[in-house]
Amino acid sequence: MHDMLRFSFPVQEALAGDGPVVALESTVITHGLPYPQNVETALMMEAAVRAGGATPATIAILSGRLTVGLTTDEIEYLGQRAGQSVRKCSRRDLAIAVACGEDGATTVAGTMLVAHMAGIELFATGGIGGVHRGHPFDVSADLRELGRTPVTVVSSGAKSILDLPATREVLETEGVSVVGYGTDELPAFFAQTCGLPVDVRLDDPAGVAALIRARRRLGLNSGTLVTVPAPAEACMDPEEAEAAAARAAREADELGIHGAASTPWLLRRVVELTEGRSLRANTALLQNNGRVAAEIAVALAKAL
Ligand code: PSU
Ligand code: MN
């Protein structure tokens, strides 16, 4: 499988020495945030991973090559093409992008798959996909991937534009342990909680590392979801966040927006409706999650 992967030098070196590495996704760059904030945030997220003591590996597909660890120029190249023709690559799209020699941005599902091929356990993002409001059959491939690929995803829960109780149910069906990192309740992306319980609260990196090791020893092939509330100073008022999410979901229905285009459209609309407050929360939580994932990767590397 390795001959399909192209590693950056720092990532290759870190993996060869069993050093801590954190994977980062690229759909958030091309479809989740506007330019130039997308590039700034991607670079700040990499810096947050380094500050936490790990090597960042941003993952994307460049001219059909699965690339593990992007250079600053490659992040800038993808970032400038936000909203344009870069393929959003979930599990179904990976082979297509490779076969056709395309550029592709990996979603949570796509990044988990490539991270696992590369031997990377930790992956940080903002919010995973889930079940769309009013569309119980639009279930993100992220949830299925968490059920069948043993990678630990650090996020602020699922995006609040989704049906969170339904998303929670599907995670249970898929056999995914949902950890609250320093919290008893599932965070709601821009807001700190949605009132739903997590499966276990763990308060430090060593606790999460112990859970990952237990999952490995048991031979379970499912992933782990570690949920981290957005930093208090950047998070949104839960009522404002909810009102914007509900309105955006209603408008998307009226406009007939669906499928893979849904999430990018909804996120963009919520930024408009909240006059940029959701964007501020999104960039802050992405960085925070990068740091937390790095600290867990360090604890896991120590315990090996
Ligand atoms: N988190 C963010 N912004 C994003 C995403 C996550 O803060 O843009 C992306 C992820 O790549 C996730 C995708 O996998 O949205 C979900 O899309 P869908 O609902 O179509 O599966
Ligand atoms: Mn979908």
GROMACS .gro file of N, CA and C and ligand atoms in nm, residues 88 129-132 135 137-142 162 258-263, ligand 2:
model
   58
   88LYS      N    1  -1.389   1.679  -0.381
   88LYS     CA    2  -1.403   1.652  -0.237
   88LYS      C    3  -1.399   1.499  -0.221
  129GLY      N    4  -1.861   1.502   0.973
  129GLY     CA    5  -1.992   1.501   0.908
  129GLY      C    6  -2.089   1.415   0.989
  130GLY      N    7  -2.216   1.416   0.951
  130GLY     CA    8  -2.315   1.338   1.026
  130GLY      C    9  -2.442   1.325   0.947
  131VAL      N   10  -2.554   1.315   1.017
  131VAL     CA   11  -2.684   1.299   0.954
  131VAL      C   12  -2.741   1.440   0.930
  132HIS      N   13  -2.782   1.468   0.806
  132HIS     CA   14  -2.835   1.601   0.776
  132HIS      C   15  -2.977   1.619   0.827
  135HIS      N   16  -3.301   1.502   0.647
  135HIS     CA   17  -3.260   1.408   0.541
  135HIS      C   18  -3.195   1.286   0.605
  137PHE      N   19  -3.145   1.002   0.526
  137PHE     CA   20  -3.062   0.913   0.444
  137PHE      C   21  -2.935   0.981   0.397
  138ASP      N   22  -2.920   1.112   0.426
  138ASP     CA   23  -2.794   1.177   0.395
  138ASP      C   24  -2.704   1.165   0.518
  139VAL      N   25  -2.641   1.050   0.527
  139VAL     CA   26  -2.553   1.020   0.641
  139VAL      C   27  -2.410   1.029   0.591
  140SER      N   28  -2.330   1.116   0.651
  140SER     CA   29  -2.192   1.133   0.604
  140SER      C   30  -2.115   1.002   0.609
  141ALA      N   31  -2.033   0.981   0.506
  141ALA     CA   32  -1.944   0.864   0.504
  141ALA      C   33  -1.845   0.869   0.620
  142ASP      N   34  -1.831   0.986   0.683
  142ASP     CA   35  -1.740   0.997   0.799
  142ASP      C   36  -1.782   0.900   0.910
  162LEU      N   37  -2.597   1.990   1.153
  162LEU     CA   38  -2.651   1.855   1.135
  162LEU      C   39  -2.756   1.823   1.241
  258HIS      N   40  -2.818   1.963  -0.214
  258HIS     CA   41  -2.809   1.836  -0.144
  258HIS      C   42  -2.680   1.764  -0.178
  259GLY      N   43  -2.661   1.646  -0.117
  259GLY     CA   44  -2.542   1.563  -0.144
  259GLY      C   45  -2.415   1.630  -0.093
  260ALA      N   46  -2.306   1.605  -0.163
  260ALA     CA   47  -2.175   1.652  -0.118
  260ALA      C   48  -2.167   1.805  -0.113
  261ALA      N   49  -2.256   1.872  -0.185
  261ALA     CA   50  -2.253   2.019  -0.187
  261ALA      C   51  -2.315   2.079  -0.061
  262SER      N   52  -2.391   1.998   0.013
  262SER     CA   53  -2.464   2.048   0.129
  262SER      C   54  -2.375   2.113   0.234
  263THR      N   55  -2.279   2.035   0.284
  263THR     CA   56  -2.196   2.083   0.395
  263THR      C   57  -2.123   2.214   0.360
  306MN      MN   58  -2.371   1.384   0.273
   0.00000   0.00000   0.00000
